[in-house]
Short mmCIF file of C-alpha atoms and ligand atoms in Angstrom, two decimals:
data_model
loop_
_atom_site.label_atom_id
_atom_site.label_comp_id
_atom_site.label_asym_id
_atom_site.label_seq_id
_atom_site.Cartn_x
_atom_site.Cartn_y
_atom_site.Cartn_z
CA GLU A 115 22.06 3.48 30.78
CA SER A 116 20.12 0.24 30.51
CA GLY A 117 16.84 1.36 32.10
CA LYS A 118 16.09 3.57 29.13
CA LYS A 119 13.41 2.55 26.68
CA ASN A 120 14.51 1.62 23.16
CA ILE A 121 12.81 3.42 20.30
CA SER A 122 13.39 3.19 16.56
CA LEU A 123 13.03 6.37 14.51
CA ILE A 124 12.66 6.90 10.79
CA VAL A 125 13.08 10.31 9.18
CA VAL A 126 10.97 11.06 6.14
CA GLY A 127 10.05 14.02 3.98
CA HIS A 128 10.40 15.56 0.54
CA VAL A 129 13.88 15.86 -0.92
CA ASP A 130 15.76 18.97 0.33
CA ALA A 131 13.38 19.53 3.25
CA GLY A 132 16.45 19.38 5.48
CA LYS A 133 16.40 15.79 6.82
CA SER A 134 20.16 15.23 6.76
CA THR A 135 20.89 18.72 8.05
CA LEU A 136 18.47 18.18 10.93
CA MET A 137 19.82 14.79 11.94
CA GLY A 138 23.44 15.91 11.53
CA ARG A 139 22.73 18.94 13.69
CA LEU A 140 20.88 16.88 16.29
CA LEU A 141 23.74 14.37 16.56
CA TYR A 142 26.18 17.25 16.95
CA ASP A 143 24.12 19.18 19.49
CA ILE A 144 23.69 16.19 21.77
CA GLY A 145 27.37 15.36 21.57
CA GLU A 146 27.26 12.27 19.37
CA LEU A 147 29.61 13.88 16.84
CA SER A 148 33.10 14.98 17.78
CA GLU A 149 34.57 18.38 16.83
CA LYS A 150 36.83 16.54 14.37
CA GLU A 151 33.93 14.72 12.75
CA LYS A 152 32.13 18.04 12.58
CA THR A 153 34.99 19.69 10.68
CA ALA A 154 35.24 16.71 8.30
CA ASN A 155 31.51 16.87 7.79
CA GLU A 156 31.57 20.57 7.05
CA ARG A 157 34.25 19.99 4.43
CA GLY A 158 32.31 17.07 2.95
CA SER A 159 29.11 19.07 2.90
CA LYS A 160 30.80 21.96 1.10
CA LYS A 161 32.17 19.56 -1.49
CA ILE A 162 28.71 18.29 -2.36
CA GLY A 163 27.35 21.84 -2.28
CA LYS A 164 25.32 21.53 0.89
CA GLY A 165 25.32 23.52 4.09
CA SER A 166 27.20 22.37 7.18
CA PHE A 167 25.87 19.29 8.97
CA ALA A 168 24.06 17.96 5.90
CA PHE A 169 26.79 15.40 5.43
CA ALA A 170 27.06 14.20 8.98
CA TRP A 171 24.30 11.70 9.18
CA GLY A 172 24.78 9.98 5.84
CA LEU A 173 28.55 9.85 6.22
CA ASP A 174 28.33 8.50 9.71
CA ALA A 175 25.85 5.77 8.92
CA LEU A 176 27.45 4.72 5.65
CA GLY A 177 30.97 4.77 7.06
CA ASP A 178 30.02 2.20 9.65
CA GLU A 179 28.50 -0.13 7.10
CA ARG A 180 31.29 0.41 4.59
CA ASP A 181 33.87 -0.71 7.14
CA ARG A 182 32.06 -3.99 7.63
CA GLY A 183 31.76 -4.55 3.88
CA VAL A 184 28.10 -5.47 4.05
CA THR A 185 25.23 -5.27 1.67
CA ILE A 186 23.61 -2.04 2.71
CA ASP A 187 19.94 -2.31 3.33
CA ILE A 188 19.31 -0.24 6.39
CA ALA A 189 22.02 1.69 8.12
CA THR A 190 21.52 2.62 11.73
CA THR A 191 22.90 5.32 14.01
CA HIS A 192 22.38 5.42 17.76
CA PHE A 193 21.74 8.40 19.99
CA THR A 194 20.22 8.96 23.38
CA THR A 195 17.81 11.47 24.88
CA PRO A 196 17.38 11.77 28.67
CA HIS A 197 14.81 8.94 28.80
CA ARG A 198 15.19 7.05 25.55
CA ASN A 199 17.75 5.12 23.52
CA TYR A 200 17.17 5.91 19.89
CA THR A 201 18.02 3.85 16.83
CA LEU A 202 17.92 6.11 13.80
CA LEU A 203 17.05 3.93 10.84
CA ASP A 204 18.26 4.32 7.31
CA ALA A 205 20.57 6.83 5.68
CA PRO A 206 19.68 9.49 3.14
CA GLY A 207 21.10 9.60 -0.35
CA HIS A 208 19.35 6.59 -1.83
CA ARG A 209 18.31 7.40 -5.38
CA ASP A 210 15.05 5.63 -4.90
CA PHE A 211 14.43 6.32 -1.26
CA ILE A 212 11.16 4.43 -1.03
CA PRO A 213 12.25 0.74 -0.96
CA ALA A 214 14.84 1.53 1.71
CA MET A 215 12.24 3.48 3.57
CA ILE A 216 9.83 0.60 3.45
CA SER A 217 12.24 -1.70 5.25
CA GLY A 218 13.12 1.12 7.63
CA ALA A 219 9.53 2.03 8.40
CA ALA A 220 8.62 -1.59 9.01
CA GLN A 221 11.04 -1.40 11.94
CA ALA A 222 10.19 2.07 13.22
CA ASP A 223 8.17 3.11 16.27
CA VAL A 224 7.96 6.78 15.41
CA ALA A 225 8.44 8.88 12.29
CA LEU A 226 9.97 12.32 12.11
CA MET A 227 8.57 14.11 9.12
CA VAL A 228 10.51 17.14 7.94
CA VAL A 229 8.77 19.71 5.77
CA ASP A 230 10.30 22.80 4.19
CA GLY A 231 8.50 25.87 5.53
CA SER A 232 9.97 28.32 3.04
CA PRO A 233 7.72 30.06 0.50
CA GLY A 234 6.37 27.68 -2.12
CA GLU A 235 8.50 24.76 -0.93
CA PHE A 236 6.02 23.22 1.49
CA GLU A 237 3.40 23.39 -1.26
CA ALA A 238 5.75 21.75 -3.80
CA GLY A 239 6.39 18.84 -1.45
CA PHE A 240 2.73 18.43 -0.56
CA GLU A 241 1.18 18.51 -4.04
CA ARG A 242 1.01 15.49 -6.31
CA GLY A 243 4.53 14.44 -7.22
CA GLY A 244 5.82 15.67 -3.87
CA GLN A 245 6.85 12.98 -1.41
CA THR A 246 5.21 14.31 1.75
CA ARG A 247 1.90 12.47 1.29
CA GLU A 248 3.35 9.19 0.07
CA HIS A 249 5.83 9.05 2.94
CA ALA A 250 3.11 9.69 5.52
CA TRP A 251 0.88 7.01 4.05
CA LEU A 252 3.74 4.58 3.88
CA VAL A 253 4.94 4.91 7.42
CA ARG A 254 1.42 4.71 8.81
CA SER A 255 0.58 1.67 6.67
CA LEU A 256 3.70 -0.03 7.93
CA GLY A 257 2.45 0.30 11.47
CA VAL A 258 4.04 3.53 12.69
CA LYS A 259 1.41 5.19 14.89
CA GLU A 260 3.23 8.27 16.15
CA ILE A 261 4.56 11.16 14.06
CA ILE A 262 6.54 14.29 14.84
CA VAL A 263 6.31 16.96 12.16
CA GLY A 264 9.15 19.47 12.00
CA ILE A 265 8.35 22.58 10.00
CA ASN A 266 11.86 23.47 9.01
CA LYS A 267 13.71 26.53 7.64
CA MET A 268 11.64 28.90 9.80
CA ASP A 269 14.60 31.32 9.50
CA LEU A 270 13.65 31.79 5.84
CA VAL A 271 10.15 33.00 6.75
CA SER A 272 11.30 35.34 9.56
CA TRP A 273 9.84 32.95 12.18
CA SER A 274 6.34 33.79 10.96
CA GLN A 275 3.54 32.35 13.09
CA ASP A 276 1.09 32.78 10.20
CA ARG A 277 3.21 30.67 7.88
CA TYR A 278 3.67 28.01 10.56
CA GLU A 279 -0.06 27.80 11.22
CA GLU A 280 -0.89 27.74 7.53
CA ILE A 281 1.25 24.60 7.16
CA VAL A 282 -0.07 22.96 10.34
CA GLU A 283 -3.66 23.56 9.15
CA ALA A 284 -2.87 21.95 5.78
CA LEU A 285 -1.18 18.94 7.33
CA LYS A 286 -3.58 18.24 10.21
CA PRO A 287 -6.56 16.93 8.20
CA PHE A 288 -4.26 15.06 5.86
CA LEU A 289 -2.41 13.24 8.65
CA LEU A 290 -5.70 12.41 10.32
CA SER A 291 -7.00 10.90 7.07
CA ALA A 292 -3.75 8.94 6.73
CA GLY A 293 -4.53 7.37 10.11
CA PHE A 294 -2.44 9.34 12.63
CA ALA A 295 -4.54 10.17 15.69
CA SER A 296 -4.22 13.83 16.71
CA ALA A 297 -2.93 12.77 20.13
CA LYS A 298 -0.08 10.97 18.34
CA THR A 299 0.83 13.92 16.11
CA THR A 300 3.19 16.67 17.29
CA PHE A 301 4.03 19.76 15.26
CA MET A 302 6.97 22.07 15.87
CA PRO A 303 8.83 24.89 14.14
CA LEU A 304 12.54 24.24 13.42
CA ALA A 305 15.58 25.78 11.82
CA ALA A 306 17.87 22.80 11.38
CA MET A 307 20.90 24.62 10.07
CA GLU A 308 21.13 27.00 13.02
CA GLY A 309 19.97 24.33 15.43
CA ILE A 310 16.85 26.20 16.52
CA ASN A 311 14.32 24.27 18.63
CA ILE A 312 16.35 21.05 18.51
CA LEU A 313 17.71 21.24 22.08
CA GLU A 314 16.32 24.66 22.84
CA ASN A 315 14.44 27.53 21.35
CA ASP A 316 16.50 30.68 21.85
CA VAL A 317 15.14 32.88 19.09
CA GLU A 318 13.16 35.82 20.49
CA GLU A 319 10.79 36.08 17.50
CA LEU A 320 9.93 32.40 17.85
CA LYS A 321 9.63 32.47 21.65
CA GLU A 322 6.99 35.19 21.32
CA TRP A 323 4.46 32.73 19.97
CA TYR A 324 5.85 29.21 20.38
CA ASN A 325 6.22 27.53 23.76
CA GLY A 326 5.69 23.92 22.64
CA PRO A 327 8.23 21.11 22.77
CA THR A 328 11.72 21.11 21.30
CA LEU A 329 12.62 18.19 19.07
CA ILE A 330 14.57 16.48 21.84
CA SER A 331 11.81 16.89 24.41
CA ALA A 332 9.27 15.50 21.93
CA LEU A 333 11.52 12.53 21.16
CA ASP A 334 11.97 11.97 24.85
CA LYS A 335 8.21 11.59 25.33
CA VAL A 336 7.50 9.17 22.48
CA GLU A 337 5.45 6.32 23.82
CA VAL A 338 6.98 2.89 23.70
CA PRO A 339 4.56 0.73 21.72
CA PRO A 340 3.56 -2.58 23.29
CA ARG A 341 6.05 -5.23 22.29
CA PRO A 342 4.62 -8.66 21.54
CA TYR A 343 7.01 -10.66 23.76
CA GLU A 344 4.61 -13.59 23.98
CA SER A 345 4.38 -14.30 20.25
CA PRO A 346 6.96 -16.62 18.70
CA LEU A 347 10.28 -15.07 17.74
CA ARG A 348 10.43 -13.44 14.31
CA ILE A 349 13.54 -11.67 13.06
CA PRO A 350 13.36 -10.48 9.45
CA VAL A 351 16.99 -10.31 8.35
CA SER A 352 18.00 -6.93 6.91
CA ASN A 353 21.75 -7.59 6.49
CA VAL A 354 23.96 -10.64 6.14
CA PHE A 355 27.71 -10.35 6.48
CA LYS A 356 30.90 -12.00 7.58
CA GLY A 357 31.28 -10.15 10.83
CA GLN A 358 34.50 -9.20 12.51
CA THR A 359 34.17 -6.86 15.45
CA ALA A 360 35.75 -6.52 18.86
CA ILE A 361 33.01 -8.79 20.21
CA ALA A 362 32.72 -11.67 17.78
CA SER A 363 33.33 -13.02 14.32
CA GLY A 364 31.66 -15.36 11.87
CA VAL A 365 28.44 -15.39 9.91
CA ALA A 366 26.38 -12.48 11.14
CA VAL A 367 22.94 -11.11 10.44
CA SER A 368 21.17 -8.01 11.61
CA GLY A 369 17.53 -7.12 11.89
CA ARG A 370 14.83 -6.16 14.32
CA LEU A 371 12.79 -8.53 16.47
CA CYS A 372 9.17 -8.12 15.35
CA SER A 373 8.06 -10.37 18.17
CA GLY A 374 9.41 -12.74 20.78
CA VAL A 375 12.72 -13.10 22.57
CA VAL A 376 16.11 -14.52 21.51
CA GLN A 377 18.85 -15.84 23.79
CA VAL A 378 22.42 -16.93 23.27
CA GLY A 379 22.36 -20.66 22.58
CA ASP A 380 18.93 -20.62 20.87
CA ARG A 381 18.57 -22.76 17.78
CA LEU A 382 16.82 -20.84 15.01
CA ARG A 383 15.38 -21.95 11.71
CA ALA A 384 16.09 -19.73 8.69
CA VAL A 385 12.91 -19.53 6.61
CA PRO A 386 12.69 -20.11 3.66
CA GLY A 387 14.82 -23.24 3.95
CA ASP A 388 15.45 -26.03 6.43
CA GLU A 389 18.73 -24.76 7.81
CA VAL A 390 19.11 -24.38 11.54
CA ALA A 391 21.63 -22.03 13.14
CA THR A 392 22.79 -21.60 16.70
CA VAL A 393 23.03 -18.11 18.20
CA ARG A 394 26.60 -17.57 19.46
CA THR A 395 26.59 -13.87 20.30
CA ILE A 396 23.94 -11.16 20.43
CA GLU A 397 24.78 -7.52 19.95
CA VAL A 398 22.29 -4.84 20.91
CA ASP A 399 23.36 -1.25 20.18
CA GLU A 400 26.92 -2.47 19.54
CA ASP A 401 27.18 -4.07 22.98
CA SER A 402 27.10 -7.77 23.64
CA SER A 403 23.97 -9.00 25.42
CA PRO A 404 22.76 -12.45 26.59
CA TYR A 405 19.32 -11.87 25.08
CA ALA A 406 17.22 -9.46 23.06
CA VAL A 407 13.49 -8.76 23.06
CA SER A 408 10.84 -7.68 20.62
CA GLY A 409 11.44 -4.16 19.29
CA GLN A 410 15.23 -4.27 19.58
CA ASN A 411 17.62 -4.07 16.65
CA VAL A 412 20.21 -6.80 16.89
CA THR A 413 23.23 -8.31 15.23
CA LEU A 414 23.43 -12.07 15.74
CA TYR A 415 26.57 -14.14 15.20
CA LEU A 416 25.54 -17.59 14.11
CA SER A 417 27.17 -21.00 13.89
CA GLY A 418 26.11 -24.17 12.09
CA ILE A 419 24.91 -22.31 9.02
CA ASP A 420 26.51 -21.17 5.81
CA SER A 421 25.86 -17.56 4.80
CA ILE A 422 24.53 -18.76 1.43
CA ASN A 423 21.48 -20.02 3.29
CA LEU A 424 20.77 -16.56 4.65
CA SER A 425 19.68 -13.54 2.71
CA ILE A 426 17.98 -10.20 3.16
CA GLY A 427 14.39 -11.12 3.92
CA THR A 428 15.13 -14.44 5.62
CA ILE A 429 12.99 -14.79 8.76
CA LEU A 430 14.71 -16.33 11.77
CA CYS A 431 12.22 -18.34 13.87
CA PRO A 432 12.16 -20.93 16.64
CA THR A 433 12.66 -24.40 15.11
CA SER A 434 9.35 -25.53 16.62
CA LEU A 435 7.29 -22.57 15.34
CA PRO A 436 8.54 -21.51 11.91
CA VAL A 437 6.67 -18.91 9.91
CA PRO A 438 4.64 -20.51 7.08
CA LEU A 439 5.47 -20.01 3.40
CA VAL A 440 2.65 -19.04 1.09
CA SER A 441 2.39 -18.45 -2.64
CA LYS A 442 -1.12 -16.99 -2.70
CA PHE A 443 -3.01 -15.04 -0.04
CA THR A 444 -5.86 -12.63 0.54
CA THR A 445 -5.13 -9.19 1.82
CA GLN A 446 -7.23 -6.26 2.86
CA ILE A 447 -5.77 -3.19 1.21
CA LEU A 448 -6.06 0.58 1.23
CA VAL A 449 -5.58 1.95 -2.27
CA PHE A 450 -3.28 4.99 -2.55
CA ASP A 451 -2.88 7.49 -5.37
CA LEU A 452 -3.13 5.65 -8.71
CA GLN A 453 -2.24 6.49 -12.30
CA SER A 454 -4.50 3.69 -13.57
CA PRO A 455 -6.93 1.45 -11.65
CA ILE A 456 -6.14 -1.97 -10.19
CA ILE A 457 -7.81 -4.80 -12.12
CA ILE A 458 -7.49 -8.59 -12.17
CA GLY A 459 -4.15 -9.47 -13.73
CA THR A 460 -2.42 -6.25 -12.66
CA SER A 461 1.31 -6.96 -12.24
CA VAL A 462 2.74 -5.62 -9.04
CA GLU A 463 5.76 -5.81 -6.79
CA LEU A 464 5.00 -7.17 -3.36
CA PHE A 465 7.04 -5.72 -0.49
CA HIS A 466 7.21 -7.60 2.78
CA HIS A 467 9.86 -6.48 5.27
CA SER A 468 13.10 -6.39 3.29
CA VAL A 469 11.99 -8.51 0.35
CA ASN A 470 10.20 -7.60 -2.80
CA LEU A 471 8.79 -10.15 -5.21
CA PRO A 472 6.89 -9.99 -8.48
CA ALA A 473 3.22 -10.83 -8.06
CA THR A 474 -0.14 -10.60 -9.76
CA VAL A 475 -3.49 -9.40 -8.49
CA SER A 476 -5.35 -12.67 -9.08
CA ARG A 477 -8.80 -11.81 -7.65
CA LEU A 478 -10.75 -8.75 -6.59
CA VAL A 479 -12.85 -10.14 -3.77
CA ASN A 480 -14.78 -7.17 -2.44
CA VAL A 481 -14.90 -3.48 -1.60
CA LEU A 482 -15.49 -2.38 1.98
CA GLU A 483 -16.74 0.77 3.64
CA LYS A 484 -16.35 1.11 7.40
CA GLY A 485 -15.69 -2.62 7.66
CA GLN A 486 -18.83 -3.64 5.75
CA VAL A 487 -18.74 -5.24 2.32
CA THR A 488 -20.45 -2.86 -0.10
CA LYS A 489 -19.60 -4.67 -3.32
CA LYS A 490 -18.56 -8.21 -4.24
CA ASN A 491 -16.25 -9.08 -7.14
CA PRO A 492 -15.57 -5.46 -8.19
CA ARG A 493 -14.08 -4.98 -11.65
CA VAL A 494 -11.72 -2.16 -10.77
CA LEU A 495 -10.23 -0.59 -7.66
CA GLN A 496 -9.74 3.16 -7.47
CA LYS A 497 -7.85 5.56 -5.22
CA GLY A 498 -9.04 5.71 -1.62
CA MET A 499 -10.92 2.38 -1.62
CA THR A 500 -10.59 -0.31 1.01
CA ALA A 501 -10.81 -3.71 -0.63
CA THR A 502 -9.97 -7.37 -0.29
CA ILE A 503 -7.82 -8.83 -3.03
CA GLU A 504 -5.96 -12.04 -3.68
CA ILE A 505 -2.28 -11.85 -4.54
CA THR A 506 -0.41 -14.64 -6.30
CA LEU A 507 3.36 -14.59 -6.41
CA ARG A 508 5.02 -15.07 -9.77
CA SER A 509 7.90 -17.53 -10.07
CA THR A 510 11.22 -16.18 -11.23
CA SER A 511 14.46 -17.99 -11.97
CA ASN A 512 15.86 -17.28 -8.52
CA ASN A 513 12.89 -17.85 -6.30
CA ASN A 514 10.21 -20.47 -6.01
CA ALA A 515 7.53 -17.85 -5.45
CA ARG A 516 6.77 -18.41 -1.81
CA ILE A 517 6.98 -15.82 0.90
CA PRO A 518 7.28 -16.23 4.67
CA ILE A 519 4.22 -14.40 5.92
CA GLU A 520 1.69 -14.69 8.73
CA THR A 521 -1.82 -13.38 9.07
CA SER A 522 -2.27 -10.06 10.82
CA GLN A 523 -4.39 -11.83 13.41
CA GLN A 524 -1.39 -13.99 14.34
CA ASN A 525 1.33 -11.36 14.08
CA LYS A 526 0.62 -7.79 13.08
CA GLU A 527 4.10 -6.97 11.84
CA MET A 528 4.43 -10.19 9.88
CA GLY A 529 1.12 -9.63 8.11
CA ARG A 530 1.82 -6.26 6.54
CA VAL A 531 2.54 -5.86 2.87
CA LEU A 532 2.97 -3.01 0.44
CA ILE A 533 2.05 -3.16 -3.19
CA ARG A 534 3.97 -1.16 -5.77
CA ARG A 535 3.72 -0.75 -9.50
CA ASN A 536 6.18 1.05 -11.79
CA GLY A 537 8.05 2.54 -8.86
CA GLU A 538 4.94 3.89 -7.13
CA THR A 539 3.33 2.54 -4.00
CA ILE A 540 -0.27 1.85 -4.95
CA ALA A 541 -1.58 0.11 -1.85
CA ALA A 542 -0.83 -1.12 1.65
CA GLY A 543 -2.39 -4.23 3.02
CA GLU A 544 -2.74 -6.74 5.80
CA TYR A 545 -2.94 -10.47 5.28
CA TYR A 546 -6.15 -12.02 6.61
CA LEU A 547 -6.74 -15.74 6.37
CA TYR A 548 -10.45 -15.29 6.76
CA LEU A 549 -11.94 -12.27 5.14
CA ARG A 550 -12.89 -9.68 7.70
CA SER A 551 -16.53 -9.63 6.69
CA SER A 552 -16.85 -13.33 7.40
CA ILE A 553 -15.28 -13.14 10.87
CA ARG A 554 -18.19 -11.33 12.49
P1 GDP B 500 17.35 16.48 2.71
O1 GDP B 500 17.35 16.22 1.22
O2 GDP B 500 15.96 16.49 3.25
O3 GDP B 500 18.27 15.61 3.49
O4 GDP B 500 17.85 18.00 2.87
P2 GDP B 500 19.28 18.59 3.29
O5 GDP B 500 19.56 18.37 4.72
O6 GDP B 500 20.28 18.12 2.31
O7 GDP B 500 19.00 20.14 3.11
C1 GDP B 500 18.64 20.72 1.87
C2 GDP B 500 19.13 22.15 1.80
O8 GDP B 500 18.42 22.95 2.73
C3 GDP B 500 20.60 22.30 2.14
O9 GDP B 500 21.19 23.23 1.25
C4 GDP B 500 20.58 22.82 3.56
O10 GDP B 500 21.71 23.59 3.85
C5 GDP B 500 19.32 23.65 3.58
N1 GDP B 500 18.74 23.75 4.93
C6 GDP B 500 18.47 22.73 5.78
N2 GDP B 500 17.94 23.20 6.92
C7 GDP B 500 17.86 24.55 6.80
C8 GDP B 500 17.39 25.60 7.67
O11 GDP B 500 16.95 25.40 8.80
N3 GDP B 500 17.45 26.87 7.17
C9 GDP B 500 17.95 27.13 5.94
N4 GDP B 500 17.99 28.42 5.55
N5 GDP B 500 18.41 26.18 5.10
C10 GDP B 500 18.38 24.90 5.53
#
């Protein structure tokens, strides 16, 4: 029903925490999977040595994309709760989950973090090397403000309240330090495989001490973040394909509106480049629509443009207000866990929406504490620091080392970047034209 609010969800957590099982089970319990799909999924799951439901989500999402023959960047699945329309971003099974997660999280409104509650397993996922911390940092740095934490496999700890509270007490201070306000953090016990506390909690041992929300009721209450309708349209492209559906055909792109509004007939500039395309058809949640607004995931069928002028990472903008291209910029960063410090000349990979480009840390401008500059021109940056640095893109054979990016003052979602090195995320940042300390 159209009055429902649209929300995008990303599911994160350490490998084997039960993410696919949980989402497969949720889709089944709310009737988004047929009995036939369920049987096929059970068979598929057995084949890959996983419990029932584990296969459902990945299979479902990938099947859809496979049929269209597209470059997979982010797969999406739709489901509805009584008051919300959900877009579930991404599919599991990526070998290196993080880059896919980065593009997914940049589009998400809320994160569902799944942790394994069974003995020793929560600890393994939370220590160094485990993915729990990095995922939480990542999603928060990419602008996700609300998090639901499912403490899964409660059946394996006999529904123990002590174990549940032990995990909640370990996670609470960490999530707070990662930037999730306690009012935006919800914890709940789950048993994904048996479907406990997804739609309802019908286990006596659990009912004795837990009367908080089920997963569905928590999802149904997620606040819809303010959507910047007034800002100029920005659609970072996450897929390009030759579309052929019941609704339309031709060159098609999908992505999420970071800001603004798009209507059928609009002429859009594809940045980088000078090409202009006309919007023929807009699909929102697989239905045709005359327009789409900030926050919605769309597929656009375009005319007047060749698909070679579009790629993952292209930003579609109004012809009159294109996003600028920059090769060098200053960014205020938060430094994550590091193997070795950041110094001038450090080679990094810069992630911005769905693109990643080689870059170099060309200046260390300052270190800040609580918004105040405490040191100018530092020589090294260490874990936990907030700092201003300058990033310079490096030219490669297939790009001219410029990135479509806006300052965070102009457009929050367009100003966010992530910095990785050797497959690890080392910092998250926001692009500021004027250094924060000089604004005051
Ligand atoms: P993912 O890597 O996070 O997607 O994890 P999976 O969904 O593949 O689950 C990992 C393993 O944990 C599988 O063997 C599941 O059957 C199992 N599992 C998931 N949820 C539960 C649960 O609630 N209870 C128990 N006992 N096992 C579960």
